[in-house]
Coordinates of C-alpha atoms and ligand atoms in Angstrom, one line a residue:
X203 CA 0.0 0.0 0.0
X204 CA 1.2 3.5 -1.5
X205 CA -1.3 5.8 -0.1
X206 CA -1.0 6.1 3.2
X207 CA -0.8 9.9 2.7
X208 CA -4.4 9.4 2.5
X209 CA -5.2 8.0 5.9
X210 CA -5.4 10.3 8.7
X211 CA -3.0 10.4 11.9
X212 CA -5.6 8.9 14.2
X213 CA -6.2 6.3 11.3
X214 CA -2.6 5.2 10.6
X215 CA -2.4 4.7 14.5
X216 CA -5.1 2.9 14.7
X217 CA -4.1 0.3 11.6
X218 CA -0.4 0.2 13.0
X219 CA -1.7 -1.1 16.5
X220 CA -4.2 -3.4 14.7
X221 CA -0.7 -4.5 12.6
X222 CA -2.6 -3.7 8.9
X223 CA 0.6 -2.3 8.0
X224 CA 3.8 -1.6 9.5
X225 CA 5.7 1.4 10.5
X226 CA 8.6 0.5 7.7
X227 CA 6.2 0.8 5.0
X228 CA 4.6 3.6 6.2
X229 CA 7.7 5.7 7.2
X230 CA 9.3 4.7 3.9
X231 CA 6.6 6.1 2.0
X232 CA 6.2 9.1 3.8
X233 CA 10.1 9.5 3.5
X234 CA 9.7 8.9 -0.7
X235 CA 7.1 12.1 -0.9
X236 CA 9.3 14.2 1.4
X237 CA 12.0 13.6 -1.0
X238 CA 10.1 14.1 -4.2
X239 CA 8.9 17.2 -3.3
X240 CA 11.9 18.8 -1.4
X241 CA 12.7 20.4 -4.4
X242 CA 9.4 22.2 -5.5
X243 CA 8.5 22.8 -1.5
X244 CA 11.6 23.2 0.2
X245 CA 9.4 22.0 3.4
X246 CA 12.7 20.6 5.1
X247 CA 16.0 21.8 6.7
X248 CA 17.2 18.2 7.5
X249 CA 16.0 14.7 6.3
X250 CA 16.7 11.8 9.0
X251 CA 16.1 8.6 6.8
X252 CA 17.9 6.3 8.2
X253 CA 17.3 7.3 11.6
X254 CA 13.5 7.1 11.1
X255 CA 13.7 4.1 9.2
X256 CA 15.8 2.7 12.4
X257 CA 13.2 4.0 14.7
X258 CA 9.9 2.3 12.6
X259 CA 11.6 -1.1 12.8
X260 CA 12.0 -0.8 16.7
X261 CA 8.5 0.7 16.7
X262 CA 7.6 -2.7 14.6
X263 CA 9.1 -4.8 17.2
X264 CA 7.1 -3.4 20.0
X265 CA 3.9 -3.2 18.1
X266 CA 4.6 -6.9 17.5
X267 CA 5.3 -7.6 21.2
X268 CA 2.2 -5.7 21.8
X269 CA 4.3 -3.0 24.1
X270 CA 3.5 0.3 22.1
X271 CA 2.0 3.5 23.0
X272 CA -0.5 5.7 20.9
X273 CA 1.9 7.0 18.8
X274 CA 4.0 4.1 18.4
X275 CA 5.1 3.5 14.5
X276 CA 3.8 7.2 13.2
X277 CA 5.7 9.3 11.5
X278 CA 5.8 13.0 12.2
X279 CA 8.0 15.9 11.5
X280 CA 9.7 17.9 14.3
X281 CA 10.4 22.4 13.5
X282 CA 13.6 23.1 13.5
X283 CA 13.3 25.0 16.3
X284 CA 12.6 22.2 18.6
X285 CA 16.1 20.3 19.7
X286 CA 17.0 16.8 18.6
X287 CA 19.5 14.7 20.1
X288 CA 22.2 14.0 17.6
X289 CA 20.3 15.7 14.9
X290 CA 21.2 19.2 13.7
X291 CA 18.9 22.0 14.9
X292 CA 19.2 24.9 13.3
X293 CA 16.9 27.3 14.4
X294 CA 16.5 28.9 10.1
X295 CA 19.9 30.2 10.6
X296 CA 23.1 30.4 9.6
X297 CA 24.2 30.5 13.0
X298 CA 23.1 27.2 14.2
X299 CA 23.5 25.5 10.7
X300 CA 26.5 23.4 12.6
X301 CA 24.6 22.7 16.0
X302 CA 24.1 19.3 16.7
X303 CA 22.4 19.3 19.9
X304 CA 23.5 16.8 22.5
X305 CA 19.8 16.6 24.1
X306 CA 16.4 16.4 22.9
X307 CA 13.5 18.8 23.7
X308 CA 11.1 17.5 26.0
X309 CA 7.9 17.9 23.1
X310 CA 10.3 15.7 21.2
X311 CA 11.3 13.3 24.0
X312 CA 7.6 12.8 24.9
X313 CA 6.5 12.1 21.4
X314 CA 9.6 9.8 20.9
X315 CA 8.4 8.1 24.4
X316 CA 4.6 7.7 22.7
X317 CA 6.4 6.1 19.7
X318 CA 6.5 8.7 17.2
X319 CA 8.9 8.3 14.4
X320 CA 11.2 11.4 13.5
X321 CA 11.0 12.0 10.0
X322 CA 13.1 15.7 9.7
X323 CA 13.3 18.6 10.7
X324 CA 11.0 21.3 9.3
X325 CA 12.0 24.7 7.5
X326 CA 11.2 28.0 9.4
X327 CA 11.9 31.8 9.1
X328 CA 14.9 32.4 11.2
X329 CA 14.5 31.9 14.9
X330 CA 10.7 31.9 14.3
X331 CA 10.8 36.1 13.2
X332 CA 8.3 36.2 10.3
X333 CA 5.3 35.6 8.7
X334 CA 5.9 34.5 5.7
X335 CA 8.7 31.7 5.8
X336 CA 11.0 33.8 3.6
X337 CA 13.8 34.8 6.2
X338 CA 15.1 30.8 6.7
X339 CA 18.5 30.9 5.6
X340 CA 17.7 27.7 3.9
X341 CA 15.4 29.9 1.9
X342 CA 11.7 29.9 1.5
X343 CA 9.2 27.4 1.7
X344 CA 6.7 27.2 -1.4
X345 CA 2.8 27.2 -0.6
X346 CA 1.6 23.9 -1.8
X347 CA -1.7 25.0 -3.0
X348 CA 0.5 27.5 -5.5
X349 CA 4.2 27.4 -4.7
X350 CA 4.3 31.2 -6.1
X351 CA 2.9 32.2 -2.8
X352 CA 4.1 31.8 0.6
X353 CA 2.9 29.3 2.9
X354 CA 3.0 31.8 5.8
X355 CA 5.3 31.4 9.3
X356 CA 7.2 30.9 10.8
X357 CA 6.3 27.2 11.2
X358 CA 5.9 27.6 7.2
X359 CA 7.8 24.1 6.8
X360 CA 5.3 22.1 9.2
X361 CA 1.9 23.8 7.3
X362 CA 3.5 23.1 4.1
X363 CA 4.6 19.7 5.4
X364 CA 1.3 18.4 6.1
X365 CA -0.9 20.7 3.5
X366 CA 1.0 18.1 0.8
X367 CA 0.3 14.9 3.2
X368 CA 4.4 14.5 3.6
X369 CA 4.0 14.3 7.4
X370 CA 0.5 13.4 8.8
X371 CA 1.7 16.0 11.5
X372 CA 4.4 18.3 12.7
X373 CA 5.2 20.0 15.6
X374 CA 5.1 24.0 15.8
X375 CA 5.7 26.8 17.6
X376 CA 3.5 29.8 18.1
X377 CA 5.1 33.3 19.7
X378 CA 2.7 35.7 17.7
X379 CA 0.7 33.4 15.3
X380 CA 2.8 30.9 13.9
X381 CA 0.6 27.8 14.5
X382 CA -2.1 29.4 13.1
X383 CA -1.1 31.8 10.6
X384 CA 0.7 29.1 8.7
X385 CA -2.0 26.6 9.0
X386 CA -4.6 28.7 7.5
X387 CA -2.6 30.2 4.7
X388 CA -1.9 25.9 4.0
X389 CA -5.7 25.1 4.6
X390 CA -4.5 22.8 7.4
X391 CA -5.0 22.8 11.3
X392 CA -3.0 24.2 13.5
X393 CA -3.1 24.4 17.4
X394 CA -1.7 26.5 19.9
X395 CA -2.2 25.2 23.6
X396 CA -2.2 27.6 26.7
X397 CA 0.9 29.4 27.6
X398 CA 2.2 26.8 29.7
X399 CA 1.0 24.1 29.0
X400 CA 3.8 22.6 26.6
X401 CA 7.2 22.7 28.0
X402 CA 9.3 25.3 26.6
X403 CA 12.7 23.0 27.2
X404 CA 14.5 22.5 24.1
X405 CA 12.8 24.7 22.3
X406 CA 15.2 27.4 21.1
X407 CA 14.1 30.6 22.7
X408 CA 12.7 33.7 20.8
X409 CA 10.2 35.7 23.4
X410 CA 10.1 33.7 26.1
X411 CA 6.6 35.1 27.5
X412 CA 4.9 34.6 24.3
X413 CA 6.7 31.0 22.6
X414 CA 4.6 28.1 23.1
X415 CA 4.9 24.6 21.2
X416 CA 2.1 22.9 19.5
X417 CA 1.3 20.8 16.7
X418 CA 0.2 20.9 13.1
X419 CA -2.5 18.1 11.7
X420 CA -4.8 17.7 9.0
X421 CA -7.5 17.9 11.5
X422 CA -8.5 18.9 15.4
X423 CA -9.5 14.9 16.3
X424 CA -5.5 13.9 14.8
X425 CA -4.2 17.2 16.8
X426 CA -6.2 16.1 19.8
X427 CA -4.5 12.5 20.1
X428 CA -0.7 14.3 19.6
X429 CA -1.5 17.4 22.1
X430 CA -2.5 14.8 24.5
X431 CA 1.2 13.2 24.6
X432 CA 2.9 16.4 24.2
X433 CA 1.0 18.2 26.7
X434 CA 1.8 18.8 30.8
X435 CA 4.4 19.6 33.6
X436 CA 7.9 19.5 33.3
X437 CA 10.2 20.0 35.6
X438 CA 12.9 21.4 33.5
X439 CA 10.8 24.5 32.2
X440 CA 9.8 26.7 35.2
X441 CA 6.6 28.4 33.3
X442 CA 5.3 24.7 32.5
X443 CA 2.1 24.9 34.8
X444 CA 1.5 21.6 37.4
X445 CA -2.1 20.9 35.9
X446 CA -3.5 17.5 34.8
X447 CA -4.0 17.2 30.9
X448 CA -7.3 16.6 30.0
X449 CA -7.7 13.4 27.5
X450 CA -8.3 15.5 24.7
X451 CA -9.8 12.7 22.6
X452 CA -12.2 11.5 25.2
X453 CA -14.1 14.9 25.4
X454 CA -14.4 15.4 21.5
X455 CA -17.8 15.0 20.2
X456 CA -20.2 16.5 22.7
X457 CA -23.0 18.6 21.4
X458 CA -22.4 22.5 20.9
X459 CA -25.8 23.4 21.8
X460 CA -25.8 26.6 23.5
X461 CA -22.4 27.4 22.8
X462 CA -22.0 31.2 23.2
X463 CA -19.3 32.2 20.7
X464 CA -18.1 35.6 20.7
X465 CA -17.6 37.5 17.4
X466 CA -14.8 39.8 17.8
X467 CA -15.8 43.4 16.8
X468 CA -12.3 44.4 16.1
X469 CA -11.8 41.3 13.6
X470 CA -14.8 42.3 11.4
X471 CA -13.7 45.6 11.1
X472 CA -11.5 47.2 8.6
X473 CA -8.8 45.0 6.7
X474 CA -10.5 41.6 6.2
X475 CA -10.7 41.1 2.4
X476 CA -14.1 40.8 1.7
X477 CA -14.2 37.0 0.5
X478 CA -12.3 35.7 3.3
X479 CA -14.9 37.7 5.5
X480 CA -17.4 35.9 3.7
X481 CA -15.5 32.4 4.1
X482 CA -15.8 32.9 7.9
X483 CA -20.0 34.1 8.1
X484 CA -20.4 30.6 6.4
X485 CA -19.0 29.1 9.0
X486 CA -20.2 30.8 11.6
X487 CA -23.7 29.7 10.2
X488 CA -22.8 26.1 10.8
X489 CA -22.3 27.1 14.0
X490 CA -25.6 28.1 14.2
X491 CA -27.1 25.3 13.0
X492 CA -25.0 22.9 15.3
X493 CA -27.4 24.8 18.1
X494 CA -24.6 27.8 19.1
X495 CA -25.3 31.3 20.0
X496 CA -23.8 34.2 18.3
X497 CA -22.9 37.3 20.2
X498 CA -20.9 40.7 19.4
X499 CA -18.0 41.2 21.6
X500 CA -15.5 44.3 22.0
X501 CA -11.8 44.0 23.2
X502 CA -11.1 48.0 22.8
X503 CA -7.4 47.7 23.4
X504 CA -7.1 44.6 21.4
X505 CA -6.0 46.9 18.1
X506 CA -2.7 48.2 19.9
X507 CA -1.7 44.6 20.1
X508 CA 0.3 44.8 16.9
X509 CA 2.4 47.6 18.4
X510 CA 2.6 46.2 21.9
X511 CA 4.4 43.0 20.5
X512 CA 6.7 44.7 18.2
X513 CA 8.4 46.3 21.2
X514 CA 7.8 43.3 23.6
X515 CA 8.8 40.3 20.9
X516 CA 12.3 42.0 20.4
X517 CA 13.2 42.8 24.0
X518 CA 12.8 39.6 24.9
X519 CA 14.9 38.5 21.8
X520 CA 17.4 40.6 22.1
X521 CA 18.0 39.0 25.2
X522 CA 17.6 35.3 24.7
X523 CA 20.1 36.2 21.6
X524 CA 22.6 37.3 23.5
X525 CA 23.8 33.9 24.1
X526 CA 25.4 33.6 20.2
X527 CA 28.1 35.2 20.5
X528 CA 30.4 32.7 18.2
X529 CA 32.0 31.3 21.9
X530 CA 30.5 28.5 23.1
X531 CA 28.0 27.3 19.9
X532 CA 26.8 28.1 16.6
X533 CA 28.7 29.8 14.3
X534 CA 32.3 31.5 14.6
X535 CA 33.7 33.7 12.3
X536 CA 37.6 33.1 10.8
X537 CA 40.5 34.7 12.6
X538 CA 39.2 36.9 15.0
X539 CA 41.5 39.9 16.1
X540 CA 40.3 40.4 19.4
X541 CA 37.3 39.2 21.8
X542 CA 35.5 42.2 20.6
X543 CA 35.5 41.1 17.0
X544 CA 34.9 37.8 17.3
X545 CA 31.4 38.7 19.1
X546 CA 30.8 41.2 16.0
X547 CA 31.8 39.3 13.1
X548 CA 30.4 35.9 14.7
X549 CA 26.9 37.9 15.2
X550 CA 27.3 39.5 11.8
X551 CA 27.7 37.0 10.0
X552 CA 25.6 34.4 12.0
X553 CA 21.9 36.3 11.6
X554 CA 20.0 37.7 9.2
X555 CA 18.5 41.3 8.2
X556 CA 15.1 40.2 9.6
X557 CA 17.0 38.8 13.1
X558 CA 19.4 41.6 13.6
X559 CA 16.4 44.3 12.8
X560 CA 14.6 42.6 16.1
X561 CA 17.8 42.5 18.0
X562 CA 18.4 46.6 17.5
X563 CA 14.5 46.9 18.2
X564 CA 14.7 45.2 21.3
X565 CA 17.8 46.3 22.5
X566 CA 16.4 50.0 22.0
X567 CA 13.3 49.4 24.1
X568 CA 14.9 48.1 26.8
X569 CA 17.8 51.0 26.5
X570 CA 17.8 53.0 30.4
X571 CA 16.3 56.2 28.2
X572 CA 13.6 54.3 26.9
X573 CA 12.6 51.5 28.9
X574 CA 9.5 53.5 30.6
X575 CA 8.6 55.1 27.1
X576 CA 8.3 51.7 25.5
X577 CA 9.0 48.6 26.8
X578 CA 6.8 49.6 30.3
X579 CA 4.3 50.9 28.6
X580 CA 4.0 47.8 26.2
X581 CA 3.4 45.5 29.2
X582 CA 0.7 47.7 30.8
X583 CA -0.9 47.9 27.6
X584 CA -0.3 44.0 27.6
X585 CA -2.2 43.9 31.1
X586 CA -5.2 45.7 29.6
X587 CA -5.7 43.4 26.2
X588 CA -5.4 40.1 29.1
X589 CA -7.9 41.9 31.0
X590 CA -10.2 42.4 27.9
X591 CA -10.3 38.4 26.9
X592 CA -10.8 37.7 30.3
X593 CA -13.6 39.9 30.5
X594 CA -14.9 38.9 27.3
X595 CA -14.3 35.2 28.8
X596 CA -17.5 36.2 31.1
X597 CA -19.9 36.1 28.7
X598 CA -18.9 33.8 25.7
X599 CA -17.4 30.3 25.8
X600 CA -15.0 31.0 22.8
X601 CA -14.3 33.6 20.0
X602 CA -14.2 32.9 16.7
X603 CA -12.8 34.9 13.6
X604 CA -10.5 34.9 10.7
X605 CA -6.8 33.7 11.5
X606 CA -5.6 36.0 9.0
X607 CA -6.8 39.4 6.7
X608 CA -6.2 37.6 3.2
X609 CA -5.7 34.3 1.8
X610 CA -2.0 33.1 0.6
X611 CA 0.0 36.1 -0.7
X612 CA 3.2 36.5 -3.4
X613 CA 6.4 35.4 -2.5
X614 CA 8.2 38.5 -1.9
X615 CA 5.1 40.5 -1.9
X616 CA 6.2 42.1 1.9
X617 CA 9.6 41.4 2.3
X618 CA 10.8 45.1 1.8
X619 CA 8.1 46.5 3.9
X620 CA 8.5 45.0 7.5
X621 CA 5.2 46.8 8.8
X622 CA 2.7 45.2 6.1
X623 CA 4.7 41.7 7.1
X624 CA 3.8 42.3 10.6
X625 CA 0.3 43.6 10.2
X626 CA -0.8 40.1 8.8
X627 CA -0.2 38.9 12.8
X628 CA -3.3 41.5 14.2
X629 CA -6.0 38.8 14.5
X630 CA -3.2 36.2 16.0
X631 CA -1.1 38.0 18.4
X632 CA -3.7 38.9 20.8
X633 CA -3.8 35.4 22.4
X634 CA -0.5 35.3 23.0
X635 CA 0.1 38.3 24.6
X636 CA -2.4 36.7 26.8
X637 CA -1.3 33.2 26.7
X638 CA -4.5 31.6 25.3
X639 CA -5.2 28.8 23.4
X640 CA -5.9 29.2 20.0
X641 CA -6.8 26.8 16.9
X642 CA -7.3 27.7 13.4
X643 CA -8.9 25.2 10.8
X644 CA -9.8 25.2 7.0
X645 CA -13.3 26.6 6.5
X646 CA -13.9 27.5 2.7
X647 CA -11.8 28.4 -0.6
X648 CA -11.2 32.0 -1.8
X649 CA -10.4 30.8 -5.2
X650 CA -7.7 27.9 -4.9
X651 CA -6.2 29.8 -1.7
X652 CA -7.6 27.8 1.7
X653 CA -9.2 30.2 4.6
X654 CA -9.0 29.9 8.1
X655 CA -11.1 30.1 10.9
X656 CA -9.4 30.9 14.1
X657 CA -11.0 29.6 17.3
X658 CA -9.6 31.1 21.1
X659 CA -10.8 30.2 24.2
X660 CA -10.1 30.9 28.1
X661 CA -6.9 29.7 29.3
X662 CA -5.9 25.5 29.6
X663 CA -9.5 25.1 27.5
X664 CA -7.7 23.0 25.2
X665 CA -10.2 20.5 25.4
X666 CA -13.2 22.9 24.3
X667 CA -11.5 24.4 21.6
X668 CA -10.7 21.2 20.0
X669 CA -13.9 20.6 20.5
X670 CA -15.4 23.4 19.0
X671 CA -12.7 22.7 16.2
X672 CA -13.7 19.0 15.8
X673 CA -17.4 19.7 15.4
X674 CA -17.1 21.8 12.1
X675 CA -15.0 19.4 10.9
X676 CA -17.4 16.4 11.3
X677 CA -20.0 18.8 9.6
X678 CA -17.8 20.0 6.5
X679 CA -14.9 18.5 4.2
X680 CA -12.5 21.6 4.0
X681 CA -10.0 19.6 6.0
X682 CA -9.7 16.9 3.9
X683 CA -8.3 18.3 0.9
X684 CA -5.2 18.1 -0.6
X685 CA -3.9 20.4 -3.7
X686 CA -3.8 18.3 -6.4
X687 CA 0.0 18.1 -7.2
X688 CA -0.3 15.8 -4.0
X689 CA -2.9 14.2 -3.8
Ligands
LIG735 N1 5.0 36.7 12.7 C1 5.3 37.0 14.1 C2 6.7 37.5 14.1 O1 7.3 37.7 13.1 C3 5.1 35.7 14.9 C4 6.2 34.7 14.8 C5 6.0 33.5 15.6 O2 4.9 33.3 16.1 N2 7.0 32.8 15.9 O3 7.3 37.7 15.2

């Protein structure tokens, strides 16, 4: 059997634990598309083939001594931002493109522990800055549904991944949108947990308030079954919060009736193309029939969160990228004169425009002359748009809106105009600035381009949004399919 790109996640677990097929032939054949399309898609920074194909056999024997877990025998793809032991991680850049890290993050450790079956290591903007998957170093990733546009980031190599069905799901991270952004611009689903709720160890650090791990699938039920084994306390990340973790799966399916959804004012108002707009009033009207309510919320200061995380993303990168400085990892340049210019030239050379913009950003909030003026004022102004969900948390279950203004745009379109890039993140960043969970999932076509329909909820309500998530999904067929160059 060829096609297993056409089973689901939830379905190739289920036929490797019934032994219908083993975890050989279905990493194999996963492996084959990767590398058929590397070229066109440019999905992948690193290909482990024989290490996955290493892993399915031992994942065979188990499953044929009946000791596997959930996961055990499936094939999944890790971002490159998450570290793998004895597996280069390089973050997009140029400046980890010779790290081989001696330990494994703990979302990959748990997922290896479950049984999942590394396949690679996904393509990314570099160190997770971007929108459109065009700062990699490795260069950009290609939008399967028209590889002229971009796929979105910076998880652009996961969304493109599973969009063409060459991982039945990839791991993520999400730090202003980059679960969901990606995922909708792919026509795939994407889910962000709570901040907090995935351990943040291993995973290379851009803003550490904000980053939070989470996982890319065809659909909320597949997601549901990975978040499950990903999910919960760890020791080794002091923000991971000491809270059971739901069974995900278990709670999918219950009714929806007199679900109060919350229609963000803000999000309908000026910027949505018209179509997409349109895409998402659909939707919402199957959520009507499924027995939910509709009501009109307002989050006034959600509109200055663009702003808010353009100072506090950078501060807190400029930071966590202090630690490159060509000494004790990553890249170092040749012959350095002095101390002094080996940190330049190492930190030069090493990052990219996009990187080095954030860097000078950050470092000028947090400057003694402008720390008040900026970088405090961002985080009261951070305080209010929390206090605004959480308000809005009193009288709706969930919001629901458009993950992003417009379908797919051009390669290149943005690049020379950083504030149209980072204008695409203004429905997405809001939940992270206050750490909520957030899905987004394909609802409708604006031509051949996918749409996506976010869905956020009150922090650690995982559970509901997939919920809310899985319910459209057993109502419609958006997330079922495939561009046809992969089907
Ligand atoms: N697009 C946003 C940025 O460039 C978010 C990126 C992310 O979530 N990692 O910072």
């Amino acid at each position: 059997m060829s096609s297993f790109h056409t089973l689901s996640l939830t379905e190739l677990a289920q036929g490797l634990r019934a032994r219908r097929f083993s975890s050989v032939e279905v990493t194999g054949s996963f492996l084959e598309r990767i590398e058929r399309h590397q070229g066109t898609l440019n999905a992948f920074i690193s290909i482990t083939r024989e290490a996955a194909l290493a892993q399915a056999a031992a994942a065979d024997r188990a499953l044929a001594q009946g000791t596997g877990g959930v996961l055990t025998g499936v094939p999944i793809a890790h971002k490159d931002i998450f570290c793998t032991e004895g597996v280069r991680t390089t973050c997009g850049s140029r400046m980890l493109d010779n790290f081989v890290s001696p330990y494994d993050a703990t979302v990959v450790s748990r997922l290896k522990a479950a049984g999942a079956v590394t396949l690679g290591k996904t393509n990314m903007d570099e160190f997770a800055m971007g929108s459109s998957n065009e700062t990699s170093f490795y260069g950009p990733v290609k939008n399967p549904w028209n590889t002229a546009l971009v796929p979105g980031g910076s998880s652009g190599g996961s969304a493109a991944a599973v969009a063409a069905r060459l991982a039945p799901a990839a791991t993520a991270t999400d730090t202003g949108g980059s679960i969901r952004q990606p995922a909708a611009l792919c026509g795939v689903t994407g889910v962000k947990p709570t901040y907090g709720r995935v351990s943040r160890y291993g995973m290379i650090a851009f803003a550490s308030s904000l980053d939070q791990g989470g996982i890319i699938c065809a659909s909320a039920a597949d997601a549901a079954l990975v978040l499950r084994e990903m999910a919960g306390f760890d020791p080794k990340d002091s923000t991971s919060v000491d809270a059971p973790v739901p069974d995900y799966v278990g709670e999918l399916g219950r009714p929806l009736k007199g679900l109060k959804i919350g229609l963000l004012k803000e999000f309908f108002e000026k910027g949505l193309d018209r179509a997409v707009e349109q895409r998402i009033r659909e939707a919402l009207a199957i959520y009507e029939e499924l027995g939910a309510q509709l009501t009109e919320v307002s989050l006034p200061h959600l509109p200055l969160s663009v702003p808010v995380y353009y100072v506090v993303a950078p501060a807190e990168c400029s930071s966590n990228l202090a630690r490159f400085d060509g000494v004790r990892f990553g890249h170092r340049c040749e012959n350095p004169r002095d101390l002094q210019d080996l940190y330049r030239r190492s930190r030069g050379e090493g990052f990219g425009p996009e990187v080095k913009r954030r860097i000078m950003t950050g470092t000028y909030v947090l400057s003694a002359g402008y720390y008040d003026a900026y970088y405090l004022k961002a985080q009261r102004v951070r305080a209010l748009i929390n206090e605004d969900f959480i308000r809005a948390f009193k009288s709706v279950d969930v919001l629901i809106g458009p993950t992003t203004p417009t379908p797919a745009f051009e390669l290149g379109a943005k690049t020379s105009d950083p504030i149209t890039m980072y204008l695409n993140d203004i429905y997405t960043i809001g939940a992270n600035l206050a750490g909520l969970p957030g899905a987004s999932i394909p609802c409708g076509f604006v031509g051949e381009l996918p749409v996506g329909l976010q869905v956020v909820g009150p922090h650690f309500s995982e559970a509901r949004v997939l919920q809310v998530a899985d319910a459209f999904q057993r109502q419609t067929d958006w997330h079922t399919r495939v561009p046809k160059a992969f089907a």
